[in-house]
Amino acid sequence: MKVAVVLASVAVVGAFALYGLGSEEASSPAVAAPGSPLVPVAPPSPELPVVPTPQPDPAASPIGDDLAASFQELSSGLDAQIGFAYAPLGQPDRVTLLGDWSSGPAWSTIKVPLALALLRETGTSSSAMQSAITVSDNAAAQSMWEQLGGGDAAAGKIEEVLAEAGNPATDVPSELRRAGFSIFGQTDWSLADQARFLARTACDPQAAPVTDLMGQIASGQQWGLGTIDGTYFKGGWGPGTDGLYLVRQFGVVPTPTGRVAVALAAVANSGAFGDGTTALSRIATWVQEHAGDLDAGECQVG
């Protein structure tokens, strides 16, 4: 069963980042606000996901040599494996993929389609949605999963949301894959599919209740995309079985020529959460520097 709900359009502009509390990502380490050192407090008891070997996305679009070379230069200067995907808002089929990392556990980024599935089910927003998105409360996310029926029922409803937004091949687990971590957080979600998802979803007014929450992210999560003014985003993170933290975000970024749906990820060679967030902030700086080079778009009206 795969029907998707698509995120709101229009002012998909704000700060889009989420706290990782509770089940999904494992209790998230505290992070200082932008401008201060990113020092994780006690590394969460996370959902130790395996960071898979990246595979090329066959649907990814070709990229300009200059942009690709610039991103490669950025990657070479970071002590981390990184990846970046983007698509013009309203044009989900025009995905561009850069970097060596391409897919892995969604962690708390899956809370966006989870919240959309519940919104579709109930027709109204809730405090659980607000907590799961704005502070990435894992207990709240777990309660939403249970409201959707848990197991196959909940997984199927989230898959419907993903499929309608151009992610028909993204499978949400229905059973526990890793002890100590949420079922849904272990969904394997590629950067290309995340960019595709937001390029379409961010243009659906019916998704506004969730999109608006993505613009109200707690201050402690303002690294990475949170350093770009007017950006809506959601983050997710957790350690792999090797102990190395995967840190990822996806969101909508304003540019001089329109808006861009983006997805980025980093696994620092040190394995530290803080080093991962620093890498994402470096990618965000690169995005700002090349905002005029990224294919941008706007939602189609009427």
Short mmCIF file of C-alpha atoms in Angstrom, two decimals:
data_model
loop_
_atom_site.label_atom_id
_atom_site.label_comp_id
_atom_site.label_asym_id
_atom_site.label_seq_id
_atom_site.Cartn_x
_atom_site.Cartn_y
_atom_site.Cartn_z
CA MET A 1 0.00 0.00 0.00
CA LYS A 2 1.61 3.20 -0.98
CA VAL A 3 -0.17 6.49 -1.20
CA ALA A 4 1.72 9.60 -0.24
CA VAL A 5 0.97 12.73 1.50
CA VAL A 6 2.86 15.65 0.21
CA LEU A 7 4.35 18.41 2.33
CA ALA A 8 3.15 21.96 2.22
CA SER A 9 4.35 24.46 -0.28
CA VAL A 10 4.43 28.16 -0.25
CA ALA A 11 6.50 29.39 2.61
CA VAL A 12 8.56 26.33 3.04
CA VAL A 13 10.93 28.74 4.61
CA GLY A 14 12.03 28.65 8.18
CA ALA A 15 14.39 26.61 10.22
CA PHE A 16 13.85 22.91 9.76
CA ALA A 17 15.71 20.84 12.33
CA LEU A 18 14.73 18.39 14.96
CA TYR A 19 15.86 17.28 18.37
CA GLY A 20 16.47 13.60 18.78
CA LEU A 21 14.95 12.58 22.08
CA GLY A 22 13.73 9.18 22.98
CA SER A 23 13.20 6.21 20.73
CA GLU A 24 13.98 7.17 17.14
CA GLU A 25 17.53 8.24 17.24
CA ALA A 26 18.46 7.31 20.66
CA SER A 27 18.63 10.10 23.10
CA SER A 28 20.35 12.80 21.16
CA PRO A 29 23.49 14.42 22.42
CA ALA A 30 23.05 18.06 23.29
CA VAL A 31 24.52 20.45 20.74
CA ALA A 32 25.44 24.07 21.17
CA ALA A 33 23.68 26.74 19.14
CA PRO A 34 25.27 28.06 15.92
CA GLY A 35 28.50 29.87 16.48
CA SER A 36 29.45 27.86 19.52
CA PRO A 37 31.36 24.58 19.62
CA LEU A 38 29.27 21.57 18.75
CA VAL A 39 29.92 19.39 21.75
CA PRO A 40 27.66 16.37 22.17
CA VAL A 41 26.71 15.64 25.72
CA ALA A 42 26.45 11.97 26.55
CA PRO A 43 26.25 10.14 23.23
CA PRO A 44 22.72 8.82 23.07
CA SER A 45 21.72 5.31 23.51
CA PRO A 46 21.00 5.35 19.82
CA GLU A 47 19.72 3.04 17.23
CA LEU A 48 23.03 1.69 16.12
CA PRO A 49 22.51 1.48 12.36
CA VAL A 50 24.97 -0.02 9.98
CA VAL A 51 26.25 2.63 7.61
CA PRO A 52 26.03 0.81 4.26
CA THR A 53 28.43 1.12 1.37
CA PRO A 54 26.93 3.86 -0.80
CA GLN A 55 25.42 2.78 -4.09
CA PRO A 56 24.87 5.12 -7.04
CA ASP A 57 21.28 6.24 -7.53
CA PRO A 58 20.23 5.35 -11.10
CA ALA A 59 17.63 8.14 -11.08
CA ALA A 60 20.10 10.86 -10.16
CA SER A 61 20.62 13.61 -12.73
CA PRO A 62 23.97 14.47 -14.33
CA ILE A 63 25.76 17.44 -12.80
CA GLY A 64 27.96 20.23 -14.04
CA ASP A 65 31.69 19.56 -13.91
CA ASP A 66 32.40 22.74 -11.94
CA LEU A 67 29.82 21.98 -9.25
CA ALA A 68 30.92 18.36 -8.98
CA ALA A 69 34.57 19.39 -8.74
CA SER A 70 33.75 21.96 -6.08
CA PHE A 71 31.89 19.41 -3.97
CA GLN A 72 34.73 16.93 -4.39
CA GLU A 73 37.14 19.58 -3.15
CA LEU A 74 34.91 20.13 -0.12
CA SER A 75 34.74 16.40 0.53
CA SER A 76 38.51 16.02 0.26
CA GLY A 77 38.98 18.67 2.92
CA LEU A 78 36.69 16.99 5.43
CA ASP A 79 37.63 14.11 7.68
CA ALA A 80 34.32 12.44 6.92
CA GLN A 81 32.34 10.55 4.32
CA ILE A 82 29.64 12.89 3.00
CA GLY A 83 26.77 12.97 0.53
CA PHE A 84 24.41 15.61 -0.85
CA ALA A 85 21.33 15.45 -3.07
CA TYR A 86 19.08 18.21 -4.33
CA ALA A 87 16.11 18.86 -6.62
CA PRO A 88 14.28 22.05 -7.66
CA LEU A 89 11.13 22.59 -5.62
CA GLY A 90 8.16 21.33 -7.62
CA GLN A 91 10.40 19.26 -9.93
CA PRO A 92 11.01 15.99 -8.04
CA ASP A 93 12.30 14.16 -11.09
CA ARG A 94 15.35 16.41 -11.41
CA VAL A 95 17.50 15.02 -8.60
CA THR A 96 21.24 15.59 -8.52
CA LEU A 97 23.49 13.47 -6.28
CA LEU A 98 26.99 14.39 -5.08
CA GLY A 99 29.51 12.76 -2.76
CA ASP A 100 30.35 9.24 -1.65
CA TRP A 101 27.57 8.62 0.87
CA SER A 102 24.15 7.95 -0.64
CA SER A 103 21.86 5.90 1.61
CA GLY A 104 21.40 4.54 5.12
CA PRO A 105 19.10 4.54 8.16
CA ALA A 106 16.65 7.43 8.18
CA TRP A 107 16.84 7.89 11.95
CA SER A 108 14.60 10.80 12.96
CA THR A 109 14.17 12.17 9.44
CA ILE A 110 11.50 9.48 9.06
CA LYS A 111 9.40 11.41 11.59
CA VAL A 112 8.29 13.70 8.78
CA PRO A 113 6.44 11.03 6.75
CA LEU A 114 5.38 9.42 10.05
CA ALA A 115 3.69 12.68 11.11
CA LEU A 116 2.17 13.07 7.65
CA ALA A 117 0.73 9.56 7.84
CA LEU A 118 -0.92 10.37 11.17
CA LEU A 119 -2.17 13.71 9.85
CA ARG A 120 -3.74 11.83 6.94
CA GLU A 121 -5.29 9.35 9.37
CA THR A 122 -6.75 11.82 11.86
CA GLY A 123 -7.15 14.98 9.82
CA THR A 124 -5.68 17.10 12.58
CA SER A 125 -2.34 18.01 14.09
CA SER A 126 -1.43 16.92 17.61
CA SER A 127 0.98 17.61 20.44
CA ALA A 128 2.74 14.34 19.59
CA MET A 129 3.42 15.62 16.06
CA GLN A 130 4.73 18.88 17.45
CA SER A 131 7.09 17.20 19.91
CA ALA A 132 8.30 14.61 17.41
CA ILE A 133 9.17 17.25 14.83
CA THR A 134 10.27 20.33 16.76
CA VAL A 135 12.35 18.57 19.43
CA SER A 136 12.52 15.12 17.82
CA ASP A 137 10.91 13.50 20.84
CA ASN A 138 11.21 9.77 20.30
CA ALA A 139 8.50 8.84 22.77
CA ALA A 140 6.09 11.09 20.88
CA ALA A 141 7.11 9.46 17.60
CA GLN A 142 6.55 6.02 19.09
CA SER A 143 3.07 7.06 20.20
CA MET A 144 2.28 8.16 16.63
CA TRP A 145 3.49 4.81 15.32
CA GLU A 146 1.16 3.06 17.74
CA GLN A 147 -1.75 5.33 16.79
CA LEU A 148 -1.24 4.17 13.21
CA GLY A 149 -1.66 0.58 14.39
CA GLY A 150 2.01 -0.38 14.75
CA GLY A 151 3.67 -3.17 12.79
CA ASP A 152 2.45 -3.81 9.24
CA ALA A 153 -0.41 -1.33 9.55
CA ALA A 154 1.77 1.61 10.55
CA ALA A 155 4.55 0.70 8.11
CA GLY A 156 2.05 0.49 5.27
CA LYS A 157 0.55 3.90 6.03
CA ILE A 158 3.97 5.56 6.08
CA GLU A 159 4.87 3.80 2.84
CA GLU A 160 1.72 5.26 1.26
CA VAL A 161 2.96 8.74 2.12
CA LEU A 162 6.40 7.96 0.72
CA ALA A 163 5.08 6.40 -2.48
CA GLU A 164 2.80 9.33 -3.30
CA ALA A 165 5.79 11.63 -2.92
CA GLY A 166 7.88 9.69 -5.42
CA ASN A 167 9.45 7.10 -3.09
CA PRO A 168 7.65 3.85 -4.03
CA ALA A 169 10.74 1.72 -3.36
CA THR A 170 11.38 2.97 0.19
CA ASP A 171 10.32 0.18 2.55
CA VAL A 172 9.48 0.90 6.17
CA PRO A 173 10.24 -2.01 8.54
CA SER A 174 7.30 -3.51 10.40
CA GLU A 175 9.39 -5.40 12.96
CA LEU A 176 12.30 -4.51 15.22
CA ARG A 177 15.62 -4.67 13.43
CA ARG A 178 17.90 -3.46 16.19
CA ALA A 179 17.40 -3.82 19.90
CA GLY A 180 17.11 -0.50 21.68
CA PHE A 181 16.00 1.48 18.64
CA SER A 182 12.70 2.24 16.98
CA ILE A 183 11.38 0.10 14.16
CA PHE A 184 10.67 3.01 11.82
CA GLY A 185 13.99 4.79 12.43
CA GLN A 186 15.82 1.93 10.71
CA THR A 187 14.10 2.62 7.39
CA ASP A 188 16.75 2.77 4.67
CA TRP A 189 16.14 6.12 2.97
CA SER A 190 18.46 7.44 0.28
CA LEU A 191 19.47 11.08 -0.05
CA ALA A 192 18.15 11.13 -3.62
CA ASP A 193 14.75 9.88 -2.46
CA GLN A 194 14.65 12.40 0.38
CA ALA A 195 15.28 15.28 -2.03
CA ARG A 196 12.64 13.86 -4.37
CA PHE A 197 10.20 13.48 -1.47
CA LEU A 198 10.54 17.10 -0.34
CA ALA A 199 10.56 18.57 -3.85
CA ARG A 200 7.04 17.19 -4.21
CA THR A 201 5.76 17.17 -0.63
CA ALA A 202 6.73 20.75 0.13
CA CYS A 203 4.27 21.82 -2.56
CA ASP A 204 1.20 20.19 -0.98
CA PRO A 205 -0.86 22.66 1.09
CA GLN A 206 -2.47 19.75 2.95
CA ALA A 207 0.91 18.98 4.50
CA ALA A 208 1.20 22.48 5.99
CA PRO A 209 0.58 21.37 9.60
CA VAL A 210 3.75 19.26 9.44
CA THR A 211 5.71 21.65 7.24
CA ASP A 212 5.03 24.49 9.64
CA LEU A 213 6.44 22.43 12.50
CA MET A 214 9.60 21.86 10.49
CA GLY A 215 10.06 25.60 10.63
CA GLN A 216 9.97 25.58 14.44
CA ILE A 217 12.99 23.44 15.23
CA ALA A 218 14.53 23.76 18.68
CA SER A 219 17.58 26.02 18.95
CA GLY A 220 19.88 23.19 19.98
CA GLN A 221 19.55 21.65 16.51
CA GLN A 222 20.57 24.66 14.46
CA TRP A 223 23.65 23.10 12.94
CA GLY A 224 23.92 22.12 9.29
CA LEU A 225 20.90 23.44 7.41
CA GLY A 226 19.91 25.33 10.55
CA THR A 227 22.70 27.81 9.79
CA ILE A 228 20.96 28.92 6.58
CA ASP A 229 18.32 31.62 7.07
CA GLY A 230 14.86 30.73 5.79
CA THR A 231 15.50 26.99 5.63
CA TYR A 232 13.03 24.34 6.78
CA PHE A 233 14.59 21.03 7.76
CA LYS A 234 14.60 17.92 9.91
CA GLY A 235 17.59 16.04 11.22
CA GLY A 236 18.35 12.51 12.28
CA TRP A 237 21.39 10.74 13.74
CA GLY A 238 22.57 7.55 15.34
CA PRO A 239 25.59 5.26 15.67
CA GLY A 240 26.25 2.32 13.42
CA THR A 241 27.15 -1.11 14.71
CA ASP A 242 30.74 0.06 14.32
CA GLY A 243 30.01 2.94 16.70
CA LEU A 244 30.41 5.64 14.04
CA TYR A 245 27.64 8.24 14.10
CA LEU A 246 25.62 8.93 10.97
CA VAL A 247 24.27 12.50 11.01
CA ARG A 248 21.79 13.58 8.34
CA GLN A 249 19.26 16.29 7.48
CA PHE A 250 16.83 17.16 4.73
CA GLY A 251 14.98 20.38 4.05
CA VAL A 252 14.05 23.21 1.72
CA VAL A 253 16.59 25.97 1.08
CA PRO A 254 15.88 29.41 -0.45
CA THR A 255 18.19 30.57 -3.27
CA PRO A 256 18.33 33.69 -5.47
CA THR A 257 16.39 31.88 -8.20
CA GLY A 258 13.89 29.84 -6.21
CA ARG A 259 13.92 27.05 -3.66
CA VAL A 260 15.74 23.73 -3.52
CA ALA A 261 14.87 20.50 -1.72
CA VAL A 262 18.09 19.12 -0.27
CA ALA A 263 19.31 16.11 1.69
CA LEU A 264 22.76 15.74 3.23
CA ALA A 265 24.61 13.27 5.41
CA ALA A 266 27.99 12.76 7.04
CA VAL A 267 29.82 10.03 8.90
CA ALA A 268 32.92 11.53 10.52
CA ASN A 269 36.00 9.32 10.49
CA SER A 270 36.26 9.94 14.23
CA GLY A 271 32.77 8.53 14.61
CA ALA A 272 31.81 11.45 16.87
CA PHE A 273 28.36 13.01 16.66
CA GLY A 274 29.81 16.52 17.07
CA ASP A 275 32.24 16.01 14.19
CA GLY A 276 29.32 14.84 12.07
CA THR A 277 27.31 17.99 12.79
CA THR A 278 30.38 20.09 12.01
CA ALA A 279 30.66 18.35 8.63
CA LEU A 280 26.99 19.09 7.89
CA SER A 281 27.56 22.75 8.75
CA ARG A 282 30.47 22.80 6.30
CA ILE A 283 28.19 21.35 3.62
CA ALA A 284 25.57 24.00 4.47
CA THR A 285 28.19 26.72 3.99
CA TRP A 286 29.03 25.21 0.60
CA VAL A 287 25.33 25.25 -0.29
CA GLN A 288 25.13 28.96 0.53
CA GLU A 289 28.24 29.68 -1.52
CA HIS A 290 26.81 27.82 -4.51
CA ALA A 291 23.15 28.75 -4.07
CA GLY A 292 23.11 30.40 -7.48
CA ASP A 293 24.51 27.25 -9.14
CA LEU A 294 21.87 24.86 -7.80
CA ASP A 295 18.81 24.21 -9.96
CA ALA A 296 15.95 25.85 -8.08
CA GLY A 297 12.21 26.02 -8.59
CA GLU A 298 8.88 26.98 -7.10
CA CYS A 299 5.60 25.19 -6.51
CA GLN A 300 3.19 25.31 -9.42
CA VAL A 301 0.00 27.19 -8.63
CA GLY A 302 -3.27 26.07 -10.16
#
